[in-house]
PDB file of C-alpha atoms in Angstrom:
ATOM      1  CA  UNK A   1      88.051  67.380  63.465  1.00  0.00           C
ATOM      2  CA  UNK A   2      85.057  65.356  62.373  1.00  0.00           C
ATOM      3  CA  UNK A   3      81.497  65.918  63.506  1.00  0.00           C
ATOM      4  CA  UNK A   4      81.627  63.126  66.097  1.00  0.00           C
ATOM      5  CA  UNK A   5      85.179  63.831  67.265  1.00  0.00           C
ATOM      6  CA  UNK A   6      84.686  67.200  68.864  1.00  0.00           C
ATOM      7  CA  UNK A   7      82.006  69.233  70.567  1.00  0.00           C
ATOM      8  CA  UNK A   8      82.593  72.445  68.634  1.00  0.00           C
ATOM      9  CA  UNK A   9      80.134  74.343  66.490  1.00  0.00           C
ATOM     10  CA  UNK A  10      80.890  75.368  62.931  1.00  0.00           C
ATOM     11  CA  UNK A  11      80.910  79.043  63.906  1.00  0.00           C
ATOM     12  CA  UNK A  12      83.604  78.407  66.515  1.00  0.00           C
ATOM     13  CA  UNK A  13      85.721  76.479  64.029  1.00  0.00           C
ATOM     14  CA  UNK A  14      85.623  79.395  61.598  1.00  0.00           C
ATOM     15  CA  UNK A  15      87.025  81.749  64.246  1.00  0.00           C
ATOM     16  CA  UNK A  16      89.466  79.296  65.843  1.00  0.00           C
ATOM     17  CA  UNK A  17      93.196  79.905  65.994  1.00  0.00           C
ATOM     18  CA  UNK A  18      94.059  76.744  64.108  1.00  0.00           C
ATOM     19  CA  UNK A  19      91.329  76.448  61.470  1.00  0.00           C
ATOM     20  CA  UNK A  20      90.611  80.078  60.587  1.00  0.00           C
ATOM     21  CA  UNK A  21      93.632  80.282  58.275  1.00  0.00           C
ATOM     22  CA  UNK A  22      97.272  79.320  57.771  1.00  0.00           C
ATOM     23  CA  UNK A  23      99.417  79.444  60.904  1.00  0.00           C
ATOM     24  CA  UNK A  24     103.118  80.190  60.861  1.00  0.00           C
ATOM     25  CA  UNK A  25     104.906  77.312  62.678  1.00  0.00           C
ATOM     26  CA  UNK A  26     107.319  79.809  64.217  1.00  0.00           C
ATOM     27  CA  UNK A  27     104.426  81.308  66.171  1.00  0.00           C
ATOM     28  CA  UNK A  28     103.873  77.952  67.878  1.00  0.00           C
ATOM     29  CA  UNK A  29     106.959  78.656  69.994  1.00  0.00           C
ATOM     30  CA  UNK A  30     106.277  82.361  70.482  1.00  0.00           C
ATOM     31  CA  UNK A  31     108.382  83.730  67.608  1.00  0.00           C
ATOM     32  CA  UNK A  32     106.720  86.534  65.687  1.00  0.00           C
ATOM     33  CA  UNK A  33     108.180  89.326  63.608  1.00  0.00           C
ATOM     34  CA  UNK A  34     107.271  92.699  65.061  1.00  0.00           C
ATOM     35  CA  UNK A  35     107.747  96.163  63.630  1.00  0.00           C
ATOM     36  CA  UNK A  36     108.808  98.559  65.065  1.00  0.00           C
ATOM     37  CA  UNK A  37     110.916  96.509  67.455  1.00  0.00           C
ATOM     38  CA  UNK A  38     111.274  99.228  70.088  1.00  0.00           C
ATOM     39  CA  UNK A  39     107.503  99.333  70.660  1.00  0.00           C
ATOM     40  CA  UNK A  40     107.485  95.571  71.134  1.00  0.00           C
ATOM     41  CA  UNK A  41     110.349  95.693  73.657  1.00  0.00           C
ATOM     42  CA  UNK A  42     109.379  98.812  75.603  1.00  0.00           C
ATOM     43  CA  UNK A  43     107.755  96.897  78.472  1.00  0.00           C
ATOM     44  CA  UNK A  44     110.799  94.639  78.802  1.00  0.00           C
ATOM     45  CA  UNK A  45     113.114  97.638  78.810  1.00  0.00           C
ATOM     46  CA  UNK A  46     110.932  99.320  81.430  1.00  0.00           C
ATOM     47  CA  UNK A  47     111.167  96.254  83.677  1.00  0.00           C
ATOM     48  CA  UNK A  48     114.951  96.201  83.331  1.00  0.00           C
ATOM     49  CA  UNK A  49     115.123  99.897  84.227  1.00  0.00           C
ATOM     50  CA  UNK A  50     112.976  99.352  87.348  1.00  0.00           C
ATOM     51  CA  UNK A  51     115.120  96.395  88.449  1.00  0.00           C
ATOM     52  CA  UNK A  52     118.308  98.398  87.921  1.00  0.00           C
ATOM     53  CA  UNK A  53     116.840 101.276  89.940  1.00  0.00           C
ATOM     54  CA  UNK A  54     115.894  98.905  92.774  1.00  0.00           C
ATOM     55  CA  UNK A  55     119.357  97.312  92.889  1.00  0.00           C
ATOM     56  CA  UNK A  56     120.956 100.770  92.921  1.00  0.00           C
ATOM     57  CA  UNK A  57     118.889 101.828  95.940  1.00  0.00           C
ATOM     58  CA  UNK A  58     119.683  98.669  97.911  1.00  0.00           C
ATOM     59  CA  UNK A  59     123.406  98.939  97.114  1.00  0.00           C
ATOM     60  CA  UNK A  60     123.440 102.580  98.142  1.00  0.00           C
ATOM     61  CA  UNK A  61     121.700 101.786 101.447  1.00  0.00           C
ATOM     62  CA  UNK A  62     124.107  98.933 102.178  1.00  0.00           C
ATOM     63  CA  UNK A  63     127.125 101.124 101.405  1.00  0.00           C
ATOM     64  CA  UNK A  64     125.777 103.960 103.567  1.00  0.00           C
ATOM     65  CA  UNK A  65     125.215 101.648 106.558  1.00  0.00           C
ATOM     66  CA  UNK A  66     128.671 100.071 106.235  1.00  0.00           C
ATOM     67  CA  UNK A  67     130.340 103.468 106.002  1.00  0.00           C
ATOM     68  CA  UNK A  68     128.527 104.866 109.062  1.00  0.00           C
ATOM     69  CA  UNK A  69     128.519 101.643 111.129  1.00  0.00           C
ATOM     70  CA  UNK A  70     124.732 101.394 111.071  1.00  0.00           C
ATOM     71  CA  UNK A  71     122.685  98.225 111.383  1.00  0.00           C
ATOM     72  CA  UNK A  72     119.887  97.321 109.020  1.00  0.00           C
ATOM     73  CA  UNK A  73     116.322  97.781 110.346  1.00  0.00           C
ATOM     74  CA  UNK A  74     114.670  94.772 111.894  1.00  0.00           C
ATOM     75  CA  UNK A  75     111.635  95.046 109.648  1.00  0.00           C
ATOM     76  CA  UNK A  76     111.523  96.142 106.014  1.00  0.00           C
ATOM     77  CA  UNK A  77     109.085  98.990 106.563  1.00  0.00           C
ATOM     78  CA  UNK A  78     108.729 102.570 105.411  1.00  0.00           C
ATOM     79  CA  UNK A  79     108.245 104.212 108.819  1.00  0.00           C
ATOM     80  CA  UNK A  80     110.843 102.632 111.117  1.00  0.00           C
ATOM     81  CA  UNK A  81     109.803 104.641 114.191  1.00  0.00           C
ATOM     82  CA  UNK A  82     106.180 103.413 114.138  1.00  0.00           C
ATOM     83  CA  UNK A  83     105.357 100.456 116.396  1.00  0.00           C
ATOM     84  CA  UNK A  84     102.246  98.752 117.752  1.00  0.00           C
ATOM     85  CA  UNK A  85     102.090 101.368 120.515  1.00  0.00           C
ATOM     86  CA  UNK A  86     101.445 104.091 117.917  1.00  0.00           C
ATOM     87  CA  UNK A  87      98.400 102.362 116.403  1.00  0.00           C
ATOM     88  CA  UNK A  88      95.906 104.136 118.670  1.00  0.00           C
ATOM     89  CA  UNK A  89      97.892 107.371 118.849  1.00  0.00           C
ATOM     90  CA  UNK A  90      96.086 109.495 116.283  1.00  0.00           C
ATOM     91  CA  UNK A  91      94.902 108.920 112.744  1.00  0.00           C
ATOM     92  CA  UNK A  92      98.239 109.753 111.112  1.00  0.00           C
ATOM     93  CA  UNK A  93     100.142 107.182 113.154  1.00  0.00           C
ATOM     94  CA  UNK A  94      97.381 104.657 112.535  1.00  0.00           C
ATOM     95  CA  UNK A  95      97.753 105.092 108.773  1.00  0.00           C
ATOM     96  CA  UNK A  96     101.536 104.804 109.048  1.00  0.00           C
ATOM     97  CA  UNK A  97     101.205 101.608 111.062  1.00  0.00           C
ATOM     98  CA  UNK A  98      98.956  99.945 108.497  1.00  0.00           C
ATOM     99  CA  UNK A  99     101.253 101.056 105.682  1.00  0.00           C
ATOM    100  CA  UNK A 100     103.997  99.157 107.485  1.00  0.00           C
ATOM    101  CA  UNK A 101     102.102  96.132 108.768  1.00  0.00           C
ATOM    102  CA  UNK A 102      98.791  95.807 106.917  1.00  0.00           C
ATOM    103  CA  UNK A 103      99.692  92.416 105.450  1.00  0.00           C
ATOM    104  CA  UNK A 104     101.151  91.353 108.774  1.00  0.00           C
ATOM    105  CA  UNK A 105      97.734  91.879 110.362  1.00  0.00           C
ATOM    106  CA  UNK A 106      95.291  91.146 107.529  1.00  0.00           C
ATOM    107  CA  UNK A 107      97.362  89.191 105.014  1.00  0.00           C
ATOM    108  CA  UNK A 108      95.770  85.838 105.797  1.00  0.00           C
ATOM    109  CA  UNK A 109      92.268  87.198 105.205  1.00  0.00           C
ATOM    110  CA  UNK A 110      93.364  88.867 101.970  1.00  0.00           C
ATOM    111  CA  UNK A 111      94.909  85.637 100.722  1.00  0.00           C
ATOM    112  CA  UNK A 112      91.763  83.659 101.553  1.00  0.00           C
ATOM    113  CA  UNK A 113      89.607  86.120  99.607  1.00  0.00           C
ATOM    114  CA  UNK A 114      91.789  85.684  96.520  1.00  0.00           C
ATOM    115  CA  UNK A 115      91.969  81.913  96.927  1.00  0.00           C
ATOM    116  CA  UNK A 116      88.228  81.258  97.203  1.00  0.00           C
ATOM    117  CA  UNK A 117      87.455  83.483  94.212  1.00  0.00           C
ATOM    118  CA  UNK A 118      90.065  82.050  91.862  1.00  0.00           C
ATOM    119  CA  UNK A 119      89.877  79.140  89.417  1.00  0.00           C
ATOM    120  CA  UNK A 120      92.832  77.364  91.033  1.00  0.00           C
ATOM    121  CA  UNK A 121      91.467  77.476  94.586  1.00  0.00           C
ATOM    122  CA  UNK A 122      91.247  73.671  94.661  1.00  0.00           C
ATOM    123  CA  UNK A 123      95.057  73.579  94.855  1.00  0.00           C
ATOM    124  CA  UNK A 124      95.116  75.335  98.201  1.00  0.00           C
ATOM    125  CA  UNK A 125      96.525  73.049 100.874  1.00  0.00           C
ATOM    126  CA  UNK A 126      97.140  73.405 104.577  1.00  0.00           C
ATOM    127  CA  UNK A 127     100.820  74.211 104.225  1.00  0.00           C
ATOM    128  CA  UNK A 128     101.219  77.509 102.402  1.00  0.00           C
ATOM    129  CA  UNK A 129     104.749  76.696 101.202  1.00  0.00           C
ATOM    130  CA  UNK A 130     103.496  73.745  99.151  1.00  0.00           C
ATOM    131  CA  UNK A 131     100.754  75.917  97.697  1.00  0.00           C
ATOM    132  CA  UNK A 132     103.244  78.629  96.793  1.00  0.00           C
ATOM    133  CA  UNK A 133     105.618  76.218  95.040  1.00  0.00           C
ATOM    134  CA  UNK A 134     102.866  74.417  93.108  1.00  0.00           C
ATOM    135  CA  UNK A 135     101.201  77.658  92.106  1.00  0.00           C
ATOM    136  CA  UNK A 136     104.499  79.164  90.910  1.00  0.00           C
ATOM    137  CA  UNK A 137     105.007  76.173  88.599  1.00  0.00           C
ATOM    138  CA  UNK A 138     101.448  76.488  87.274  1.00  0.00           C
ATOM    139  CA  UNK A 139     101.885  80.199  86.520  1.00  0.00           C
ATOM    140  CA  UNK A 140     105.063  79.419  84.554  1.00  0.00           C
ATOM    141  CA  UNK A 141     103.179  76.753  82.598  1.00  0.00           C
ATOM    142  CA  UNK A 142     100.361  79.223  81.888  1.00  0.00           C
ATOM    143  CA  UNK A 143     102.923  81.722  80.619  1.00  0.00           C
ATOM    144  CA  UNK A 144     104.205  79.162  78.097  1.00  0.00           C
ATOM    145  CA  UNK A 145     100.623  78.576  76.956  1.00  0.00           C
ATOM    146  CA  UNK A 146     100.378  82.274  76.118  1.00  0.00           C
ATOM    147  CA  UNK A 147     103.677  82.268  74.224  1.00  0.00           C
ATOM    148  CA  UNK A 148     102.963  79.307  71.994  1.00  0.00           C
ATOM    149  CA  UNK A 149     100.159  78.701  69.564  1.00  0.00           C
ATOM    150  CA  UNK A 150      97.722  75.859  70.205  1.00  0.00           C
ATOM    151  CA  UNK A 151      98.607  72.689  68.378  1.00  0.00           C
ATOM    152  CA  UNK A 152      96.345  70.496  66.312  1.00  0.00           C
ATOM    153  CA  UNK A 153      95.526  67.934  68.999  1.00  0.00           C
ATOM    154  CA  UNK A 154      91.950  67.322  69.949  1.00  0.00           C
ATOM    155  CA  UNK A 155      91.994  67.867  73.696  1.00  0.00           C
ATOM    156  CA  UNK A 156      89.815  65.688  75.998  1.00  0.00           C
ATOM    157  CA  UNK A 157      87.701  68.673  77.028  1.00  0.00           C
ATOM    158  CA  UNK A 158      86.864  69.219  73.333  1.00  0.00           C
ATOM    159  CA  UNK A 159      85.819  65.645  72.659  1.00  0.00           C
ATOM    160  CA  UNK A 160      82.247  64.735  71.862  1.00  0.00           C
ATOM    161  CA  UNK A 161      81.595  63.190  75.284  1.00  0.00           C
ATOM    162  CA  UNK A 162      83.035  66.066  77.329  1.00  0.00           C
ATOM    163  CA  UNK A 163      80.645  68.400  79.146  1.00  0.00           C
ATOM    164  CA  UNK A 164      82.851  71.475  78.718  1.00  0.00           C
ATOM    165  CA  UNK A 165      81.966  74.661  76.921  1.00  0.00           C
ATOM    166  CA  UNK A 166      84.201  77.494  75.824  1.00  0.00           C
ATOM    167  CA  UNK A 167      83.531  79.590  78.933  1.00  0.00           C
ATOM    168  CA  UNK A 168      84.593  76.812  81.323  1.00  0.00           C
ATOM    169  CA  UNK A 169      87.731  76.112  79.295  1.00  0.00           C
ATOM    170  CA  UNK A 170      88.528  79.822  79.284  1.00  0.00           C
ATOM    171  CA  UNK A 171      87.960  80.136  83.050  1.00  0.00           C
ATOM    172  CA  UNK A 172      90.090  77.090  83.877  1.00  0.00           C
ATOM    173  CA  UNK A 173      92.779  78.307  81.458  1.00  0.00           C
ATOM    174  CA  UNK A 174      92.968  75.049  79.521  1.00  0.00           C
ATOM    175  CA  UNK A 175      94.868  75.008  76.201  1.00  0.00           C
ATOM    176  CA  UNK A 176      92.421  75.199  73.331  1.00  0.00           C
ATOM    177  CA  UNK A 177      92.573  75.400  69.534  1.00  0.00           C
ATOM    178  CA  UNK A 178      89.406  77.528  69.403  1.00  0.00           C
ATOM    179  CA  UNK A 179      90.355  80.502  71.571  1.00  0.00           C
ATOM    180  CA  UNK A 180      93.899  81.502  72.417  1.00  0.00           C
ATOM    181  CA  UNK A 181      94.532  81.929  76.196  1.00  0.00           C
ATOM    182  CA  UNK A 182      94.237  85.536  77.283  1.00  0.00           C
ATOM    183  CA  UNK A 183      97.433  86.655  79.082  1.00  0.00           C
ATOM    184  CA  UNK A 184      95.490  89.312  81.017  1.00  0.00           C
ATOM    185  CA  UNK A 185      94.057  86.531  83.185  1.00  0.00           C
ATOM    186  CA  UNK A 186      97.569  85.877  84.490  1.00  0.00           C
ATOM    187  CA  UNK A 187      97.453  89.176  86.387  1.00  0.00           C
ATOM    188  CA  UNK A 188      95.023  87.669  88.898  1.00  0.00           C
ATOM    189  CA  UNK A 189      97.132  84.527  89.306  1.00  0.00           C
ATOM    190  CA  UNK A 190     100.218  86.686  89.800  1.00  0.00           C
ATOM    191  CA  UNK A 191      98.473  88.669  92.550  1.00  0.00           C
ATOM    192  CA  UNK A 192      97.475  85.413  94.242  1.00  0.00           C
ATOM    193  CA  UNK A 193     101.058  84.145  94.025  1.00  0.00           C
ATOM    194  CA  UNK A 194     102.318  87.466  95.401  1.00  0.00           C
ATOM    195  CA  UNK A 195      99.926  87.265  98.381  1.00  0.00           C
ATOM    196  CA  UNK A 196     100.961  83.666  99.065  1.00  0.00           C
ATOM    197  CA  UNK A 197     104.633  84.696  99.044  1.00  0.00           C
ATOM    198  CA  UNK A 198     103.968  87.630 101.369  1.00  0.00           C
ATOM    199  CA  UNK A 199     101.932  85.413 103.681  1.00  0.00           C
ATOM    200  CA  UNK A 200     104.785  82.929 103.887  1.00  0.00           C
ATOM    201  CA  UNK A 201     107.083  85.779 104.890  1.00  0.00           C
ATOM    202  CA  UNK A 202     104.511  86.881 107.467  1.00  0.00           C
ATOM    203  CA  UNK A 203     104.427  83.408 109.041  1.00  0.00           C
ATOM    204  CA  UNK A 204     108.198  83.571 109.396  1.00  0.00           C
ATOM    205  CA  UNK A 205     108.097  87.093 110.880  1.00  0.00           C
ATOM    206  CA  UNK A 206     105.539  86.047 113.494  1.00  0.00           C
ATOM    207  CA  UNK A 207     108.159  83.748 115.019  1.00  0.00           C
ATOM    208  CA  UNK A 208     110.707  86.563 115.395  1.00  0.00           C
ATOM    209  CA  UNK A 209     110.710  88.335 118.740  1.00  0.00           C
ATOM    210  CA  UNK A 210     112.026  91.592 117.254  1.00  0.00           C
ATOM    211  CA  UNK A 211     109.135  91.766 114.780  1.00  0.00           C
ATOM    212  CA  UNK A 212     106.570  91.002 117.473  1.00  0.00           C
ATOM    213  CA  UNK A 213     107.924  93.859 119.579  1.00  0.00           C
ATOM    214  CA  UNK A 214     107.602  96.290 116.671  1.00  0.00           C
ATOM    215  CA  UNK A 215     104.372  95.110 115.060  1.00  0.00           C
ATOM    216  CA  UNK A 216     102.674  93.289 117.913  1.00  0.00           C
ATOM    217  CA  UNK A 217     101.648  89.650 118.011  1.00  0.00           C
ATOM    218  CA  UNK A 218      98.744  88.017 116.193  1.00  0.00           C
ATOM    219  CA  UNK A 219      97.673  85.793 119.080  1.00  0.00           C
ATOM    220  CA  UNK A 220      93.992  85.956 120.031  1.00  0.00           C
ATOM    221  CA  UNK A 221      93.381  87.054 123.594  1.00  0.00           C
ATOM    222  CA  UNK A 222      90.432  84.761 124.198  1.00  0.00           C
ATOM    223  CA  UNK A 223      87.329  83.926 122.214  1.00  0.00           C
ATOM    224  CA  UNK A 224      85.206  83.055 125.265  1.00  0.00           C
ATOM    225  CA  UNK A 225      85.554  86.322 127.164  1.00  0.00           C
ATOM    226  CA  UNK A 226      82.658  88.670 127.498  1.00  0.00           C
ATOM    227  CA  UNK A 227      82.942  91.773 125.363  1.00  0.00           C
ATOM    228  CA  UNK A 228      82.487  94.080 128.332  1.00  0.00           C
ATOM    229  CA  UNK A 229      85.449  92.494 130.136  1.00  0.00           C
ATOM    230  CA  UNK A 230      87.934  92.878 127.302  1.00  0.00           C
ATOM    231  CA  UNK A 231      89.539  95.870 128.978  1.00  0.00           C
ATOM    232  CA  UNK A 232      90.700  93.644 131.848  1.00  0.00           C
ATOM    233  CA  UNK A 233      92.842  91.532 129.525  1.00  0.00           C
ATOM    234  CA  UNK A 234      93.551  93.862 126.607  1.00  0.00           C
ATOM    235  CA  UNK A 235      96.157  96.616 127.126  1.00  0.00           C
ATOM    236  CA  UNK A 236      94.603  98.653 124.270  1.00  0.00           C
ATOM    237  CA  UNK A 237      91.976 101.179 125.482  1.00  0.00           C
ATOM    238  CA  UNK A 238      88.382 100.043 125.024  1.00  0.00           C
ATOM    239  CA  UNK A 239      86.528 102.684 122.996  1.00  0.00           C
ATOM    240  CA  UNK A 240      83.202 100.791 122.916  1.00  0.00           C
ATOM    241  CA  UNK A 241      82.529  99.792 126.535  1.00  0.00           C
ATOM    242  CA  UNK A 242      84.501 102.598 128.157  1.00  0.00           C
ATOM    243  CA  UNK A 243      81.275 104.152 129.508  1.00  0.00           C
TER     244      UNK A 243
END
């Protein structure tokens, strides 16, 4: 690009993906010759092995229940005999309960923490299903940005009138011919998408009577009650104002 066409220094152009040297066109679509091939594919093979192991466990459980006339548990938890009544019954039962239902109780707060600290927090809308669908499409698009090389176009955020620097472009994960997108940043977006998916499942579980019996409900007792009178409305023992 010319001097007035882009807002890039000469030092950045020398280290850019496109202008630092010849680029193989095959790499623009994510094709690159790797040697040895097994080292390049080991993570993919590991993922396939984990998926096969997971399917084997679920098939074995389903076969065992059908053979012994057993019903599947109401909730997909590790400790099936732990309910809301065991939360205050010792430290061990408390830990087991939160292993089962931590996201059921604190998933919304965890999702909000990830949302407000992420670059795509402006996409958060009132309905979590819309946010989950939109965010899943964005993560797929970001994955394709990591696979392909940046083309020769002069993007609007690299024009002479744009008030964008390399750090902002990197943080917003815009395509750029100066610095290739770092795929490690997708780990955070994946965790945010995972929390949004779990929170959607939590909203559905809150409307199931069987889950509320096991895990308890998430309905606030009352925000206007005096703290000293909580024991009159809360069936859980009051450890603060008991004296």
